Amino acid sequence: GQQVMQIPQYQHVQEGEDFTTYCNSSTTLSNIQWYKQRPGGHPVFLIQLVKSGEVKKQKRLTFQFGEAKKNSSLHITATQTTDVGTYFCAGNKAAGNKLTFGGGTRVLVKP
Amino acid sequence: DAGITQSPRHKVTETGTPVTLRCHQTENHRYMYWYRQDPGHGLRLIHYSYGVKDTDKGEVSDGYSVSRSKTEDFLLTLESATSSQTSVYFCAIRVGDGYTFGSGTRLTVV
């Protein structure tokens, strides 16, 4: 079946620094989504990428979808304590209606 | 969020007992999903529904059944709970491009 892998599993970041988390699918995706889950909370939808090579920005967050539509990345600049949480990518196979989630990257910020 | 609620929020049950978790939405969305979340596994799809009485299995459906007799309610049943089903269960609805999740049910099977 479809697998979605994320690396790293954990990311310790000094406040103010940048970091990137990566997402790789075993199959070609129709789209990829990113979610953020704060400690003790539920996943919250951030963004969807659909086109090959697409890049989208939300303030300090930059999301990219690979040319082959099998990988994606999330880059956060100038990390803040509010960025603490687990970031999940989730992929939809072509014409699919169910998301397969990656294992998540848990981000810890050192003040 | 988008009128989705889960009940109960917490439950402790004994091995071998049946358990039903409820997901309720107020906005008439067609697609509803049940996921479980365990450390190191992210979110894994148990079952989903694409309409009243229309359901399908996800990747970890063994030991679970679902029912959707009304658009607004999606029930997840553990027929005979096992310790391996101790988890946090999230219901989600498809809203626009993304999913909106409920607050989760923390289930402990002892």
PDB file of N, CA and C in Angstrom, chain B residues 20-106:
ATOM      1  N   THR B  20     -18.306   2.083  21.770  1.00  0.00           N
ATOM      2  CA  THR B  20     -18.708   2.884  20.610  1.00  0.00           C
ATOM      3  C   THR B  20     -18.308   4.326  20.828  1.00  0.00           C
ATOM      4  N   LEU B  21     -17.614   4.870  19.834  1.00  0.00           N
ATOM      5  CA  LEU B  21     -17.238   6.271  19.832  1.00  0.00           C
ATOM      6  C   LEU B  21     -18.100   6.998  18.814  1.00  0.00           C
ATOM      7  N   ARG B  22     -18.448   8.229  19.164  1.00  0.00           N
ATOM      8  CA  ARG B  22     -19.362   8.981  18.296  1.00  0.00           C
ATOM      9  C   ARG B  22     -18.685  10.215  17.732  1.00  0.00           C
ATOM     10  N   CYS B  23     -18.959  10.470  16.463  1.00  0.00           N
ATOM     11  CA  CYS B  23     -18.526  11.696  15.807  1.00  0.00           C
ATOM     12  C   CYS B  23     -19.764  12.373  15.240  1.00  0.00           C
ATOM     13  N   HIS B  24     -19.925  13.638  15.562  1.00  0.00           N
ATOM     14  CA  HIS B  24     -21.108  14.376  15.140  1.00  0.00           C
ATOM     15  C   HIS B  24     -20.689  15.663  14.436  1.00  0.00           C
ATOM     16  N   GLN B  25     -21.294  15.909  13.281  1.00  0.00           N
ATOM     17  CA  GLN B  25     -21.005  17.152  12.559  1.00  0.00           C
ATOM     18  C   GLN B  25     -22.322  17.872  12.283  1.00  0.00           C
ATOM     19  N   THR B  26     -22.233  19.175  12.159  1.00  0.00           N
ATOM     20  CA  THR B  26     -23.442  19.977  12.032  1.00  0.00           C
ATOM     21  C   THR B  26     -23.567  20.645  10.668  1.00  0.00           C
ATOM     22  N   GLU B  27     -22.635  20.331   9.743  1.00  0.00           N
ATOM     23  CA  GLU B  27     -22.608  21.094   8.490  1.00  0.00           C
ATOM     24  C   GLU B  27     -22.823  20.252   7.242  1.00  0.00           C
ATOM     25  N   ASN B  28     -23.360  19.054   7.396  1.00  0.00           N
ATOM     26  CA  ASN B  28     -23.810  18.274   6.235  1.00  0.00           C
ATOM     27  C   ASN B  28     -22.684  17.875   5.274  1.00  0.00           C
ATOM     28  N   HIS B  29     -21.480  17.658   5.800  1.00  0.00           N
ATOM     29  CA  HIS B  29     -20.381  17.261   4.923  1.00  0.00           C
ATOM     30  C   HIS B  29     -20.509  15.796   4.559  1.00  0.00           C
ATOM     31  N   ARG B  30     -20.152  15.478   3.328  1.00  0.00           N
ATOM     32  CA  ARG B  30     -20.340  14.117   2.829  1.00  0.00           C
ATOM     33  C   ARG B  30     -19.329  13.130   3.404  1.00  0.00           C
ATOM     34  N   TYR B  31     -18.051  13.529   3.402  1.00  0.00           N
ATOM     35  CA  TYR B  31     -16.987  12.600   3.780  1.00  0.00           C
ATOM     36  C   TYR B  31     -16.647  12.723   5.262  1.00  0.00           C
ATOM     37  N   MET B  32     -16.583  11.567   5.923  1.00  0.00           N
ATOM     38  CA  MET B  32     -16.177  11.514   7.319  1.00  0.00           C
ATOM     39  C   MET B  32     -15.190  10.373   7.489  1.00  0.00           C
ATOM     40  N   TYR B  33     -14.257  10.548   8.445  1.00  0.00           N
ATOM     41  CA  TYR B  33     -13.149   9.610   8.597  1.00  0.00           C
ATOM     42  C   TYR B  33     -12.897   9.330  10.074  1.00  0.00           C
ATOM     43  N   TRP B  34     -12.430   8.118  10.345  1.00  0.00           N
ATOM     44  CA  TRP B  34     -11.905   7.778  11.662  1.00  0.00           C
ATOM     45  C   TRP B  34     -10.435   7.398  11.526  1.00  0.00           C
ATOM     46  N   TYR B  35      -9.597   8.076  12.333  1.00  0.00           N
ATOM     47  CA  TYR B  35      -8.172   7.785  12.393  1.00  0.00           C
ATOM     48  C   TYR B  35      -7.819   7.424  13.831  1.00  0.00           C
ATOM     49  N   ARG B  36      -6.754   6.661  13.984  1.00  0.00           N
ATOM     50  CA  ARG B  36      -6.156   6.465  15.282  1.00  0.00           C
ATOM     51  C   ARG B  36      -4.737   7.011  15.253  1.00  0.00           C
ATOM     52  N   GLN B  37      -4.321   7.539  16.401  1.00  0.00           N
ATOM     53  CA  GLN B  37      -2.986   8.119  16.483  1.00  0.00           C
ATOM     54  C   GLN B  37      -2.217   7.453  17.595  1.00  0.00           C
ATOM     55  N   ASP B  38      -1.073   6.892  17.247  1.00  0.00           N
ATOM     56  CA  ASP B  38      -0.196   6.222  18.194  1.00  0.00           C
ATOM     57  C   ASP B  38       1.216   6.754  18.014  1.00  0.00           C
ATOM     58  N   PRO B  39       1.986   6.815  19.093  1.00  0.00           N
ATOM     59  CA  PRO B  39       3.375   7.310  18.989  1.00  0.00           C
ATOM     60  C   PRO B  39       4.155   6.541  17.935  1.00  0.00           C
ATOM     61  N   GLY B  40       4.829   7.281  17.074  1.00  0.00           N
ATOM     62  CA  GLY B  40       5.652   6.642  16.053  1.00  0.00           C
ATOM     63  C   GLY B  40       4.908   6.202  14.808  1.00  0.00           C
ATOM     64  N   HIS B  41       3.574   6.310  14.820  1.00  0.00           N
ATOM     65  CA  HIS B  41       2.789   5.862  13.662  1.00  0.00           C
ATOM     66  C   HIS B  41       1.994   6.963  12.993  1.00  0.00           C
ATOM     67  N   GLY B  42       2.062   8.146  13.507  1.00  0.00           N
ATOM     68  CA  GLY B  42       1.264   9.209  12.925  1.00  0.00           C
ATOM     69  C   GLY B  42      -0.216   8.901  13.052  1.00  0.00           C
ATOM     70  N   LEU B  43      -0.961   9.256  12.017  1.00  0.00           N
ATOM     71  CA  LEU B  43      -2.403   9.005  11.981  1.00  0.00           C
ATOM     72  C   LEU B  43      -2.671   7.912  10.967  1.00  0.00           C
ATOM     73  N   ARG B  44      -3.400   6.909  11.374  1.00  0.00           N
ATOM     74  CA  ARG B  44      -3.714   5.805  10.473  1.00  0.00           C
ATOM     75  C   ARG B  44      -5.222   5.688  10.296  1.00  0.00           C
ATOM     76  N   LEU B  45      -5.644   5.535   9.061  1.00  0.00           N
ATOM     77  CA  LEU B  45      -7.063   5.512   8.726  1.00  0.00           C
ATOM     78  C   LEU B  45      -7.683   4.170   9.101  1.00  0.00           C
ATOM     79  N   ILE B  46      -8.795   4.232   9.833  1.00  0.00           N
ATOM     80  CA  ILE B  46      -9.488   3.011  10.249  1.00  0.00           C
ATOM     81  C   ILE B  46     -10.622   2.698   9.267  1.00  0.00           C
ATOM     82  N   HIS B  47     -11.544   3.614   9.151  1.00  0.00           N
ATOM     83  CA  HIS B  47     -12.672   3.510   8.213  1.00  0.00           C
ATOM     84  C   HIS B  47     -13.038   4.916   7.757  1.00  0.00           C
ATOM     85  N   TYR B  48     -13.724   4.985   6.648  1.00  0.00           N
ATOM     86  CA  TYR B  48     -14.244   6.279   6.238  1.00  0.00           C
ATOM     87  C   TYR B  48     -15.620   6.097   5.600  1.00  0.00           C
ATOM     88  N   SER B  49     -16.315   7.219   5.443  1.00  0.00           N
ATOM     89  CA  SER B  49     -17.661   7.175   4.871  1.00  0.00           C
ATOM     90  C   SER B  49     -17.793   8.273   3.820  1.00  0.00           C
ATOM     91  N   TYR B  50     -18.465   7.929   2.724  1.00  0.00           N
ATOM     92  CA  TYR B  50     -18.689   8.903   1.668  1.00  0.00           C
ATOM     93  C   TYR B  50     -20.170   9.184   1.480  1.00  0.00           C
ATOM     94  N   GLY B  51     -20.960   8.813   2.475  1.00  0.00           N
ATOM     95  CA  GLY B  51     -22.385   9.107   2.449  1.00  0.00           C
ATOM     96  C   GLY B  51     -23.117   8.199   3.415  1.00  0.00           C
ATOM     97  N   VAL B  52     -24.394   8.477   3.595  1.00  0.00           N
ATOM     98  CA  VAL B  52     -25.206   7.660   4.494  1.00  0.00           C
ATOM     99  C   VAL B  52     -25.172   6.212   4.022  1.00  0.00           C
ATOM    100  N   LYS B  53     -24.797   5.340   4.940  1.00  0.00           N
ATOM    101  CA  LYS B  53     -24.702   3.891   4.712  1.00  0.00           C
ATOM    102  C   LYS B  53     -23.619   3.495   3.713  1.00  0.00           C
ATOM    103  N   ASP B  54     -22.786   4.446   3.309  1.00  0.00           N
ATOM    104  CA  ASP B  54     -21.666   4.162   2.406  1.00  0.00           C
ATOM    105  C   ASP B  54     -20.362   4.298   3.177  1.00  0.00           C
ATOM    106  N   THR B  55     -19.736   3.150   3.464  1.00  0.00           N
ATOM    107  CA  THR B  55     -18.480   3.182   4.211  1.00  0.00           C
ATOM    108  C   THR B  55     -17.465   2.258   3.544  1.00  0.00           C
ATOM    109  N   ASP B  56     -16.204   2.465   3.902  1.00  0.00           N
ATOM    110  CA  ASP B  56     -15.145   1.629   3.346  1.00  0.00           C
ATOM    111  C   ASP B  56     -14.023   1.518   4.368  1.00  0.00           C
ATOM    112  N   LYS B  57     -13.203   0.482   4.182  1.00  0.00           N
ATOM    113  CA  LYS B  57     -12.134   0.222   5.127  1.00  0.00           C
ATOM    114  C   LYS B  57     -10.908   1.073   4.834  1.00  0.00           C
ATOM    115  N   GLY B  58     -10.186   1.369   5.919  1.00  0.00           N
ATOM    116  CA  GLY B  58      -8.890   1.998   5.785  1.00  0.00           C
ATOM    117  C   GLY B  58      -7.792   0.980   6.000  1.00  0.00           C
ATOM    118  N   GLU B  59      -6.610   1.452   6.355  1.00  0.00           N
ATOM    119  CA  GLU B  59      -5.450   0.568   6.476  1.00  0.00           C
ATOM    120  C   GLU B  59      -5.414  -0.254   7.751  1.00  0.00           C
ATOM    121  N   VAL B  60      -6.152   0.128   8.788  1.00  0.00           N
ATOM    122  CA  VAL B  60      -6.111  -0.600  10.060  1.00  0.00           C
ATOM    123  C   VAL B  60      -7.535  -0.883  10.538  1.00  0.00           C
ATOM    124  N   SER B  61      -8.336  -1.510   9.718  1.00  0.00           N
ATOM    125  CA  SER B  61      -9.758  -1.686  10.012  1.00  0.00           C
ATOM    126  C   SER B  61     -10.080  -2.923  10.852  1.00  0.00           C
ATOM    127  N   ASP B  62      -9.153  -3.874  10.983  1.00  0.00           N
ATOM    128  CA  ASP B  62      -9.438  -5.100  11.725  1.00  0.00           C
ATOM    129  C   ASP B  62      -9.800  -4.783  13.169  1.00  0.00           C
ATOM    130  N   GLY B  63     -10.927  -5.366  13.637  1.00  0.00           N
ATOM    131  CA  GLY B  63     -11.365  -5.161  15.012  1.00  0.00           C
ATOM    132  C   GLY B  63     -12.283  -3.969  15.183  1.00  0.00           C
ATOM    133  N   TYR B  64     -12.553  -3.260  14.082  1.00  0.00           N
ATOM    134  CA  TYR B  64     -13.410  -2.073  14.127  1.00  0.00           C
ATOM    135  C   TYR B  64     -14.541  -2.204  13.114  1.00  0.00           C
ATOM    136  N   SER B  65     -15.683  -1.631  13.477  1.00  0.00           N
ATOM    137  CA  SER B  65     -16.771  -1.484  12.522  1.00  0.00           C
ATOM    138  C   SER B  65     -17.309  -0.061  12.639  1.00  0.00           C
ATOM    139  N   VAL B  66     -18.009   0.369  11.603  1.00  0.00           N
ATOM    140  CA  VAL B  66     -18.558   1.721  11.601  1.00  0.00           C
ATOM    141  C   VAL B  66     -19.995   1.688  11.097  1.00  0.00           C
ATOM    142  N   SER B  67     -20.701   2.755  11.422  1.00  0.00           N
ATOM    143  CA  SER B  67     -22.044   2.919  10.876  1.00  0.00           C
ATOM    144  C   SER B  67     -22.324   4.393  10.664  1.00  0.00           C
ATOM    145  N   ARG B  68     -23.080   4.643   9.621  1.00  0.00           N
ATOM    146  CA  ARG B  68     -23.488   6.022   9.323  1.00  0.00           C
ATOM    147  C   ARG B  68     -24.931   5.966   8.818  1.00  0.00           C
ATOM    148  N   SER B  69     -25.850   6.086   9.761  1.00  0.00           N
ATOM    149  CA  SER B  69     -27.276   6.034   9.435  1.00  0.00           C
ATOM    150  C   SER B  69     -27.841   7.426   9.171  1.00  0.00           C
ATOM    151  N   LYS B  70     -27.111   8.436   9.594  1.00  0.00           N
ATOM    152  CA  LYS B  70     -27.496   9.831   9.330  1.00  0.00           C
ATOM    153  C   LYS B  70     -26.263  10.589   8.867  1.00  0.00           C
ATOM    154  N   THR B  71     -26.462  11.606   8.068  1.00  0.00           N
ATOM    155  CA  THR B  71     -25.332  12.386   7.559  1.00  0.00           C
ATOM    156  C   THR B  71     -24.470  12.918   8.682  1.00  0.00           C
ATOM    157  N   GLU B  72     -25.090  13.331   9.768  1.00  0.00           N
ATOM    158  CA  GLU B  72     -24.347  14.028  10.816  1.00  0.00           C
ATOM    159  C   GLU B  72     -23.592  13.133  11.784  1.00  0.00           C
ATOM    160  N   ASP B  73     -23.878  11.835  11.806  1.00  0.00           N
ATOM    161  CA  ASP B  73     -23.257  10.955  12.792  1.00  0.00           C
ATOM    162  C   ASP B  73     -22.479   9.817  12.148  1.00  0.00           C
ATOM    163  N   PHE B  74     -21.261   9.620  12.652  1.00  0.00           N
ATOM    164  CA  PHE B  74     -20.414   8.526  12.183  1.00  0.00           C
ATOM    165  C   PHE B  74     -19.904   7.817  13.422  1.00  0.00           C
ATOM    166  N   LEU B  75     -20.325   6.565  13.602  1.00  0.00           N
ATOM    167  CA  LEU B  75     -20.009   5.829  14.811  1.00  0.00           C
ATOM    168  C   LEU B  75     -18.906   4.806  14.538  1.00  0.00           C
ATOM    169  N   LEU B  76     -17.983   4.723  15.480  1.00  0.00           N
ATOM    170  CA  LEU B  76     -16.918   3.727  15.424  1.00  0.00           C
ATOM    171  C   LEU B  76     -17.114   2.756  16.580  1.00  0.00           C
ATOM    172  N   THR B  77     -17.185   1.461  16.271  1.00  0.00           N
ATOM    173  CA  THR B  77     -17.398   0.450  17.302  1.00  0.00           C
ATOM    174  C   THR B  77     -16.232  -0.522  17.359  1.00  0.00           C
ATOM    175  N   LEU B  78     -15.752  -0.730  18.568  1.00  0.00           N
ATOM    176  CA  LEU B  78     -14.800  -1.800  18.838  1.00  0.00           C
ATOM    177  C   LEU B  78     -15.629  -2.945  19.403  1.00  0.00           C
ATOM    178  N   GLU B  79     -15.769  -4.001  18.660  1.00  0.00           N
ATOM    179  CA  GLU B  79     -16.695  -5.062  19.039  1.00  0.00           C
ATOM    180  C   GLU B  79     -16.280  -5.739  20.335  1.00  0.00           C
ATOM    181  N   SER B  80     -14.974  -5.934  20.495  1.00  0.00           N
ATOM    182  CA  SER B  80     -14.414  -6.568  21.692  1.00  0.00           C
ATOM    183  C   SER B  80     -13.031  -5.955  21.914  1.00  0.00           C
ATOM    184  N   ALA B  81     -12.996  -4.955  22.776  1.00  0.00           N
ATOM    185  CA  ALA B  81     -11.784  -4.143  22.896  1.00  0.00           C
ATOM    186  C   ALA B  81     -10.571  -4.965  23.347  1.00  0.00           C
ATOM    187  N   THR B  82      -9.431  -4.649  22.766  1.00  0.00           N
ATOM    188  CA  THR B  82      -8.154  -5.264  23.156  1.00  0.00           C
ATOM    189  C   THR B  82      -7.177  -4.170  23.557  1.00  0.00           C
ATOM    190  N   SER B  83      -6.145  -4.555  24.272  1.00  0.00           N
ATOM    191  CA  SER B  83      -5.173  -3.563  24.750  1.00  0.00           C
ATOM    192  C   SER B  83      -4.474  -2.854  23.592  1.00  0.00           C
ATOM    193  N   SER B  84      -4.366  -3.521  22.453  1.00  0.00           N
ATOM    194  CA  SER B  84      -3.716  -2.904  21.290  1.00  0.00           C
ATOM    195  C   SER B  84      -4.551  -1.778  20.688  1.00  0.00           C
ATOM    196  N   GLN B  85      -5.794  -1.675  21.141  1.00  0.00           N
ATOM    197  CA  GLN B  85      -6.661  -0.607  20.659  1.00  0.00           C
ATOM    198  C   GLN B  85      -6.634   0.624  21.563  1.00  0.00           C
ATOM    199  N   THR B  86      -5.805   0.575  22.590  1.00  0.00           N
ATOM    200  CA  THR B  86      -5.544   1.778  23.377  1.00  0.00           C
ATOM    201  C   THR B  86      -4.886   2.797  22.474  1.00  0.00           C
ATOM    202  N   SER B  87      -5.522   3.968  22.363  1.00  0.00           N
ATOM    203  CA  SER B  87      -5.050   4.942  21.388  1.00  0.00           C
ATOM    204  C   SER B  87      -5.835   6.236  21.549  1.00  0.00           C
ATOM    205  N   VAL B  88      -5.455   7.221  20.764  1.00  0.00           N
ATOM    206  CA  VAL B  88      -6.264   8.428  20.617  1.00  0.00           C
ATOM    207  C   VAL B  88      -6.951   8.341  19.262  1.00  0.00           C
ATOM    208  N   TYR B  89      -8.262   8.479  19.283  1.00  0.00           N
ATOM    209  CA  TYR B  89      -9.059   8.338  18.074  1.00  0.00           C
ATOM    210  C   TYR B  89      -9.558   9.716  17.631  1.00  0.00           C
ATOM    211  N   PHE B  90      -9.296  10.023  16.361  1.00  0.00           N
ATOM    212  CA  PHE B  90      -9.738  11.296  15.791  1.00  0.00           C
ATOM    213  C   PHE B  90     -10.737  11.041  14.674  1.00  0.00           C
ATOM    214  N   CYS B  91     -11.790  11.805  14.725  1.00  0.00           N
ATOM    215  CA  CYS B  91     -12.734  11.859  13.622  1.00  0.00           C
ATOM    216  C   CYS B  91     -12.400  13.081  12.786  1.00  0.00           C
ATOM    217  N   ALA B  92     -12.647  12.994  11.492  1.00  0.00           N
ATOM    218  CA  ALA B  92     -12.384  14.145  10.622  1.00  0.00           C
ATOM    219  C   ALA B  92     -13.477  14.240   9.575  1.00  0.00           C
ATOM    220  N   ILE B  93     -13.711  15.464   9.130  1.00  0.00           N
ATOM    221  CA  ILE B  93     -14.615  15.696   8.009  1.00  0.00           C
ATOM    222  C   ILE B  93     -13.830  16.427   6.929  1.00  0.00           C
ATOM    223  N   ARG B  94     -14.222  16.194   5.713  1.00  0.00           N
ATOM    224  CA  ARG B  94     -13.544  16.860   4.606  1.00  0.00           C
ATOM    225  C   ARG B  94     -14.241  18.196   4.354  1.00  0.00           C
ATOM    226  N   VAL B  95     -13.501  19.275   4.549  1.00  0.00           N
ATOM    227  CA  VAL B  95     -14.049  20.624   4.383  1.00  0.00           C
ATOM    228  C   VAL B  95     -13.160  21.362   3.384  1.00  0.00           C
ATOM    229  N   GLY B  96     -13.674  21.623   2.222  1.00  0.00           N
ATOM    230  CA  GLY B  96     -12.868  22.301   1.202  1.00  0.00           C
ATOM    231  C   GLY B  96     -11.683  21.437   0.804  1.00  0.00           C
ATOM    232  N   ASP B  97     -10.481  22.026   0.807  1.00  0.00           N
ATOM    233  CA  ASP B  97      -9.286  21.278   0.423  1.00  0.00           C
ATOM    234  C   ASP B  97      -8.813  20.303   1.493  1.00  0.00           C
ATOM    235  N   GLY B  98      -9.044  20.634   2.744  1.00  0.00           N
ATOM    236  CA  GLY B  98      -8.448  19.851   3.811  1.00  0.00           C
ATOM    237  C   GLY B  98      -9.452  19.161   4.703  1.00  0.00           C
ATOM    238  N   TYR B  99      -8.921  18.513   5.718  1.00  0.00           N
ATOM    239  CA  TYR B  99      -9.748  17.855   6.714  1.00  0.00           C
ATOM    240  C   TYR B  99      -9.810  18.722   7.962  1.00  0.00           C
ATOM    241  N   THR B 100     -10.969  18.705   8.602  1.00  0.00           N
ATOM    242  CA  THR B 100     -11.129  19.308   9.914  1.00  0.00           C
ATOM    243  C   THR B 100     -11.313  18.179  10.909  1.00  0.00           C
ATOM    244  N   PHE B 101     -10.472  18.200  11.935  1.00  0.00           N
ATOM    245  CA  PHE B 101     -10.483  17.124  12.921  1.00  0.00           C
ATOM    246  C   PHE B 101     -11.257  17.518  14.168  1.00  0.00           C
ATOM    247  N   GLY B 102     -11.857  16.499  14.791  1.00  0.00           N
ATOM    248  CA  GLY B 102     -12.429  16.692  16.102  1.00  0.00           C
ATOM    249  C   GLY B 102     -11.326  16.722  17.150  1.00  0.00           C
ATOM    250  N   SER B 103     -11.728  16.916  18.384  1.00  0.00           N
ATOM    251  CA  SER B 103     -10.762  17.066  19.476  1.00  0.00           C
ATOM    252  C   SER B 103     -10.187  15.741  19.956  1.00  0.00           C
ATOM    253  N   GLY B 104     -10.749  14.633  19.491  1.00  0.00           N
ATOM    254  CA  GLY B 104     -10.190  13.330  19.813  1.00  0.00           C
ATOM    255  C   GLY B 104     -10.838  12.661  21.003  1.00  0.00           C
ATOM    256  N   THR B 105     -10.734  11.337  21.015  1.00  0.00           N
ATOM    257  CA  THR B 105     -11.157  10.515  22.156  1.00  0.00           C
ATOM    258  C   THR B 105      -9.952   9.696  22.594  1.00  0.00           C
ATOM    259  N   ARG B 106      -9.591   9.853  23.854  1.00  0.00           N
ATOM    260  CA  ARG B 106      -8.486   9.046  24.394  1.00  0.00           C
ATOM    261  C   ARG B 106      -9.083   7.791  25.006  1.00  0.00           C
TER     262      ARG B 106
END
